[in-house]
Short mmCIF file of C-alpha atoms and ligand atoms in Angstrom, two decimals:
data_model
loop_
_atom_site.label_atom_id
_atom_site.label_comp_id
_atom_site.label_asym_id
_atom_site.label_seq_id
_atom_site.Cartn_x
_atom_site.Cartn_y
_atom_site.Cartn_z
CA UNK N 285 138.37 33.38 29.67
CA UNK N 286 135.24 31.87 31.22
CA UNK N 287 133.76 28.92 28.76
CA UNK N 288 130.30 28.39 28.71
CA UNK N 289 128.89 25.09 28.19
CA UNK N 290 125.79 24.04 25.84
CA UNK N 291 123.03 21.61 26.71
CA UNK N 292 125.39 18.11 26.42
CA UNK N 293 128.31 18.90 28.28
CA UNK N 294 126.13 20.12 30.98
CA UNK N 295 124.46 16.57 31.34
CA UNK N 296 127.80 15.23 31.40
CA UNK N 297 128.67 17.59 34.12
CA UNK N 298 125.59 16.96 36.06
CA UNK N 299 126.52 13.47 35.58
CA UNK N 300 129.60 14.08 37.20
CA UNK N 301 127.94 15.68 39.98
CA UNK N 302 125.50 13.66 41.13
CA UNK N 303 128.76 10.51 41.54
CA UNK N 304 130.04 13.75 44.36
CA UNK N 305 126.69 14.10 45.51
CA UNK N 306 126.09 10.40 46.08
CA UNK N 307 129.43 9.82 47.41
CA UNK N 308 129.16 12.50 50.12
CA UNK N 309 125.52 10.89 50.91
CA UNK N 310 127.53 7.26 51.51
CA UNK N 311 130.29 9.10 53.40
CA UNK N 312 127.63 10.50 55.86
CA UNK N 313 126.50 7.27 56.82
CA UNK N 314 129.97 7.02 58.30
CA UNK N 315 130.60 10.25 60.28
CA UNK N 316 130.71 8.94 63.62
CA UNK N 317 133.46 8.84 67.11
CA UNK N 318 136.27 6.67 66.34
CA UNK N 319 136.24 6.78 62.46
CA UNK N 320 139.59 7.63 60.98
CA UNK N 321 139.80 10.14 58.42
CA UNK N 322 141.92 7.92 55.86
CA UNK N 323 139.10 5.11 56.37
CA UNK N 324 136.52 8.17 54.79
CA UNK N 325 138.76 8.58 52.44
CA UNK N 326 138.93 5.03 51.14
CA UNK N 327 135.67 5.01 51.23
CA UNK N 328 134.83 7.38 48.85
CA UNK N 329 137.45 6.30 46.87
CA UNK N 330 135.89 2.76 46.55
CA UNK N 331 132.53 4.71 46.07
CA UNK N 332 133.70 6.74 43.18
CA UNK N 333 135.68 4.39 41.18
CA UNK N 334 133.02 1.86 41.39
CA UNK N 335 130.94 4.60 38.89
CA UNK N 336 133.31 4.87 37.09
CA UNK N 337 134.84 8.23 37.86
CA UNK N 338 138.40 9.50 39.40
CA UNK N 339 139.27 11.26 42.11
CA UNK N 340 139.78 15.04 41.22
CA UNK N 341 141.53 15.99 44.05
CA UNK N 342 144.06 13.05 44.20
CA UNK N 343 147.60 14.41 42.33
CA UNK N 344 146.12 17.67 41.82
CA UNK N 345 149.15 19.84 42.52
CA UNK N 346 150.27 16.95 44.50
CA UNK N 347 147.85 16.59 46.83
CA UNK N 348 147.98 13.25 48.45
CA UNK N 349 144.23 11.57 48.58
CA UNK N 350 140.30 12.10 47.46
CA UNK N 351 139.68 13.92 50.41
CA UNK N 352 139.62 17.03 52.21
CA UNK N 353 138.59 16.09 55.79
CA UNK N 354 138.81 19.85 57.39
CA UNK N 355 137.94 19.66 61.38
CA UNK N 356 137.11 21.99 63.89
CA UNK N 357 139.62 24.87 63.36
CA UNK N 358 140.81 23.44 60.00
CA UNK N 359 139.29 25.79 57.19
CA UNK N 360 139.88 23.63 54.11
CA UNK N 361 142.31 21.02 52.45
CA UNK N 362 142.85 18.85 55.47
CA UNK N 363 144.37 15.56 54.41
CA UNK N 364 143.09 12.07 55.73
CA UNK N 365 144.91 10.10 58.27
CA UNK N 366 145.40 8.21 61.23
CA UNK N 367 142.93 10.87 63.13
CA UNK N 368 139.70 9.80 64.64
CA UNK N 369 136.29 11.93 64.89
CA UNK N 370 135.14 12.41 68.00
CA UNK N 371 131.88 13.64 69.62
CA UNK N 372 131.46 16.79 69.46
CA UNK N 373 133.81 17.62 66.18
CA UNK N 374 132.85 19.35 63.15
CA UNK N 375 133.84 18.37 60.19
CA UNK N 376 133.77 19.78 56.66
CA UNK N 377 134.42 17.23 53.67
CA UNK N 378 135.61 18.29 50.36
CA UNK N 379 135.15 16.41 47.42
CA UNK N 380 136.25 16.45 43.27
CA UNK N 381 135.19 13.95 40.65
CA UNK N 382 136.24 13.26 37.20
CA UNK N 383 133.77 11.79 34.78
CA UNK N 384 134.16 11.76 31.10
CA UNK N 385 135.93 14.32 30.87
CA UNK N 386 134.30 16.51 33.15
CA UNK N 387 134.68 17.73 36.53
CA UNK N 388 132.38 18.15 39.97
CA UNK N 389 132.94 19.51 43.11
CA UNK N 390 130.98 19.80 46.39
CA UNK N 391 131.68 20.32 50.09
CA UNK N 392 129.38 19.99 53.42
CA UNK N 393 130.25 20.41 56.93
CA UNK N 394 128.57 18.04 59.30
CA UNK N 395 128.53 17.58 63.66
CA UNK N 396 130.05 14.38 65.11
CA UNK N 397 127.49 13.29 67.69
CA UNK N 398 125.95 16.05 69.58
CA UNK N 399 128.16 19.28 68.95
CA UNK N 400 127.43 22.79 70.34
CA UNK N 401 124.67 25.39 69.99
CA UNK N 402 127.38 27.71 68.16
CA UNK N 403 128.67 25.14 65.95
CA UNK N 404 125.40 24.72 64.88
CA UNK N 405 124.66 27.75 64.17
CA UNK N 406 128.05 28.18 62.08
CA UNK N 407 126.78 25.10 60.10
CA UNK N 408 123.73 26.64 59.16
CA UNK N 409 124.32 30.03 58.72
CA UNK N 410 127.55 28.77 55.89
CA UNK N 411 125.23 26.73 54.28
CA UNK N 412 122.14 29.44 53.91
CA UNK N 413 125.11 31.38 52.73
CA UNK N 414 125.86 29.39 49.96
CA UNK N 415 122.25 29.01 48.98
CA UNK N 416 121.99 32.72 49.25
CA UNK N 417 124.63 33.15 46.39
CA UNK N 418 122.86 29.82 44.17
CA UNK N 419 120.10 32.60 44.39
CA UNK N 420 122.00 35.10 42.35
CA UNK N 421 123.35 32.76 39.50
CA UNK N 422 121.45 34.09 36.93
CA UNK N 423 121.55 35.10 33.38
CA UNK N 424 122.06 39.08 33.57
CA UNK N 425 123.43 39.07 37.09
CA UNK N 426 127.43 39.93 38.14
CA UNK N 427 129.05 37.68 40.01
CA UNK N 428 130.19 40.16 42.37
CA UNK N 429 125.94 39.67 43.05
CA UNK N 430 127.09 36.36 44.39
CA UNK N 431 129.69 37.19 46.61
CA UNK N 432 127.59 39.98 48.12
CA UNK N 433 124.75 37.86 48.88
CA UNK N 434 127.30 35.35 50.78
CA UNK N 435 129.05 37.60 52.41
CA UNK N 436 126.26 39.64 53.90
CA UNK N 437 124.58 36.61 54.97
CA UNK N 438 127.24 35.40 56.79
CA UNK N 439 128.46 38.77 58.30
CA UNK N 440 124.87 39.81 59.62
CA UNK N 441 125.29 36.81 61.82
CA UNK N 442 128.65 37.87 63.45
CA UNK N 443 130.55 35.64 61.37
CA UNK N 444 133.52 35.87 58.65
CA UNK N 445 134.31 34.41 55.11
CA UNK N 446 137.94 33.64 54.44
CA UNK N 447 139.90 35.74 52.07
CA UNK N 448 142.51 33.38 50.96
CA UNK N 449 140.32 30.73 49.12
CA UNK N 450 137.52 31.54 46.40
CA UNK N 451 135.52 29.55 44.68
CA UNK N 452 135.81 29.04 41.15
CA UNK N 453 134.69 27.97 37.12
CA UNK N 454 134.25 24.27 36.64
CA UNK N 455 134.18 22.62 33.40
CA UNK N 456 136.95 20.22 31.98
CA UNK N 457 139.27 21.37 34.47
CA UNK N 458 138.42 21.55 38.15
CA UNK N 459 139.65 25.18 38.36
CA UNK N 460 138.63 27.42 35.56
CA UNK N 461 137.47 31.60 35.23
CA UNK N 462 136.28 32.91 37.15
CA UNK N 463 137.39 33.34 40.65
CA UNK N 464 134.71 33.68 42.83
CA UNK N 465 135.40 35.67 45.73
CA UNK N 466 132.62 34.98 48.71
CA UNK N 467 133.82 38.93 49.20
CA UNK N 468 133.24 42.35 47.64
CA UNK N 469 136.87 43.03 46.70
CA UNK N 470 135.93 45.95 44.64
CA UNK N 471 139.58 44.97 42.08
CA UNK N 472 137.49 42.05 41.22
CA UNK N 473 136.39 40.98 38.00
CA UNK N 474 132.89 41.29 37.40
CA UNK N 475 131.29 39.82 34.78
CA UNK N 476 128.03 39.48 33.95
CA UNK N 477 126.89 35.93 34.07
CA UNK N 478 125.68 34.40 30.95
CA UNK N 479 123.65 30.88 30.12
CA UNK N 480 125.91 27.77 30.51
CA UNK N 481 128.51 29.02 32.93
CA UNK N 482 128.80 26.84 35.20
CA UNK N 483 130.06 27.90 38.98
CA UNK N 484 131.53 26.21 41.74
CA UNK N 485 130.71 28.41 44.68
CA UNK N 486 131.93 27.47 48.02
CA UNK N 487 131.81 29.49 51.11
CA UNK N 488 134.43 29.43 54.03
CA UNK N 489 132.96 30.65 57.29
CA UNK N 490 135.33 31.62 60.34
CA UNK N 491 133.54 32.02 63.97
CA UNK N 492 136.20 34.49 64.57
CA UNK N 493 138.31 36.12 62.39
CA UNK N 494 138.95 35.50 58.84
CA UNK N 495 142.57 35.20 58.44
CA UNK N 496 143.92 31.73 58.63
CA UNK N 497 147.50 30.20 57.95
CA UNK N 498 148.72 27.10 56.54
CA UNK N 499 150.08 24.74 58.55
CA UNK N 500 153.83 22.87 57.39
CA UNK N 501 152.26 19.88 55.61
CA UNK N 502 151.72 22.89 53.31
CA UNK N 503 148.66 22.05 52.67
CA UNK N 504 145.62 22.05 56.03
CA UNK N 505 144.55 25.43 56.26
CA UNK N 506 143.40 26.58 60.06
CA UNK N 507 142.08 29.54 61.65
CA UNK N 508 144.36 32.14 63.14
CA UNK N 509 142.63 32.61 66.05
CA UNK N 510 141.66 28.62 66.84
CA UNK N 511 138.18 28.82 66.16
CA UNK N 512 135.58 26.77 64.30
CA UNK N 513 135.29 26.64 60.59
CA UNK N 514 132.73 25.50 57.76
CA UNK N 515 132.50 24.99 54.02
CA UNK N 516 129.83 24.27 51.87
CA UNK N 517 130.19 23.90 48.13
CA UNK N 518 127.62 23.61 45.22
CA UNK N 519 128.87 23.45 41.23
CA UNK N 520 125.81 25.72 39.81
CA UNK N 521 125.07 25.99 36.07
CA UNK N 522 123.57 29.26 34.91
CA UNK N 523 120.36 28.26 33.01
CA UNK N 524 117.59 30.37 31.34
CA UNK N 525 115.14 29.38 34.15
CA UNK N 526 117.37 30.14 36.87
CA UNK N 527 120.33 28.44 38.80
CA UNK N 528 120.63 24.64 38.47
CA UNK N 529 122.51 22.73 41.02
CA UNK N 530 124.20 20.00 39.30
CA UNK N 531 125.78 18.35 42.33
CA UNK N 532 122.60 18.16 44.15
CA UNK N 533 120.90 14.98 44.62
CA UNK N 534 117.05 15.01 43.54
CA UNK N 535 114.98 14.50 47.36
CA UNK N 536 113.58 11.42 45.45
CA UNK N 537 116.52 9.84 44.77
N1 MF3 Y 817 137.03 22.32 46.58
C1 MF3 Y 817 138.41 22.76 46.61
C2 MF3 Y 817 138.67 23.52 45.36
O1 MF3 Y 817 137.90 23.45 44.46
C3 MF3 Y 817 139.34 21.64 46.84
C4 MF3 Y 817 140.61 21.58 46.08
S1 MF3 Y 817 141.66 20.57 46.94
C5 MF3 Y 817 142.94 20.14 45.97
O2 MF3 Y 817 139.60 24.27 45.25
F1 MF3 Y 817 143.54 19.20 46.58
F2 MF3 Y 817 142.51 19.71 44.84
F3 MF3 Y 817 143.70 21.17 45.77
CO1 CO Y 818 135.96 23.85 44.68
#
């Protein structure tokens, strides 16, 4: 059952949004060789207690901390610890927030220092992916529209989305209907999207091949094949003008 939300809760879920989008602005500032990943993580713990909100991510089927600090090969979920960034890394950061009573979730994938042509390009092409799908969340669309859009993006540049995560509903629980596959499995659901759903869409892109495995913390996810990985993740509202994305920062503030 996907829930649609009316004009209030979305405020309080833009609300939400914005304390991810600010704190992966502040954690930006401290992407650089020799930071620890568990020092990121306090950070944005600090960060998003201090307005007020609570980590999403932190006890969700017990995972361990804010976090997801994924690098290199790591596709998603990494946990925070004694690891430093160096030059050269990529790394994608995950983040949930809980804010009366509502949840928001966003994920970006940034270089350490100067990184390589093709990691660059990885970077860029996931996150035009993601904006490619923010183009179909509208009123009358499928969502299956959104998965296409991603996934031929990504594949017209050589590269591959990962089967074995989707993104998902948001509301007052971090995970709600619908999956959202960044695939055209054609078993799918497929709804048609209607005002105040409100989507978190999040695109895992594999250099290489898609499949990945989990490694024995049982939670860091890797590629199969050792290559690079990136995520990007917007929480989109379906609106009657269009897609809004609630856990993007407005360029003025
Ligand atoms: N953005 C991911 C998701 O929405 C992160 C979840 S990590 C977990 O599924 F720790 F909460 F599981
Ligand atoms: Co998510």
């Amino acid at each position: 059952m996907i829930f649609c939300k009316n004009e209030e809760e979305l405020k309080l879920m833009h609300k939400a949004n914005l304390v991810v989008a600010e704190t992966l602005r502040e954690l930006k500032k401290h992407i650089r060789p020799g930071v620890t990943t568990e020092r990121l993580d306090r950070i944005a713990e600090e960060f998003i207690r201090s307005k007020n909100g609570k980590p999403a991510f932190k006890g969700y089927r017990g995972y361990p901390a804010t976090l997801c600090i994924s690098i290199n090969e790591e596709v998603v979920h990494g946990i925070p610890g004694k690891r430093e960034l160096k030059r050269g890394d990529i790394v994608s950061l995950d983040i949930g927030v809980l804010l009366d009573g509502y949840y928001g979730d966003a994920a970006l994938t940034v270089g350490v220092g100067q990184i390589s042509a093709e990691a660059q390009k990885l970077i860029r092409v996931t996150e035009e992916a993601l904006y490619k799908g923010i183009e179909k969340v509208r009123v009358g669309n499928r969502l299956l529209d959104v998965s296409a859009a991603i996934q031929k993006h990504v594949e017209a540049h050589g590269f591959n989305v990962v089967r074995d995560f989707v993104g998902h509903g948001i509301g007052r629980n971090l995970h709600e209907d619908p999956q959202i596959p960044n695939f055209c499995a054609p078993s799918t659901h497929n709804p048609r999207l209607k005002e105040g759903m409100v989507l978190a869409l999040e695109p895992m892109v594999n250099q290489g091949t898609y499949r990945i495995k989990v490694l024995e913390d049982g939670w860091t996810a890797v590629t199969r094949d050792g290559k690079l990985s990136a995520h990007f993740e917007h929480t989109v509202a379906v609106t009657k003008n269009g897609p809004w994305i609630l856990s993007k920062l407005d360029e003025v503030a």
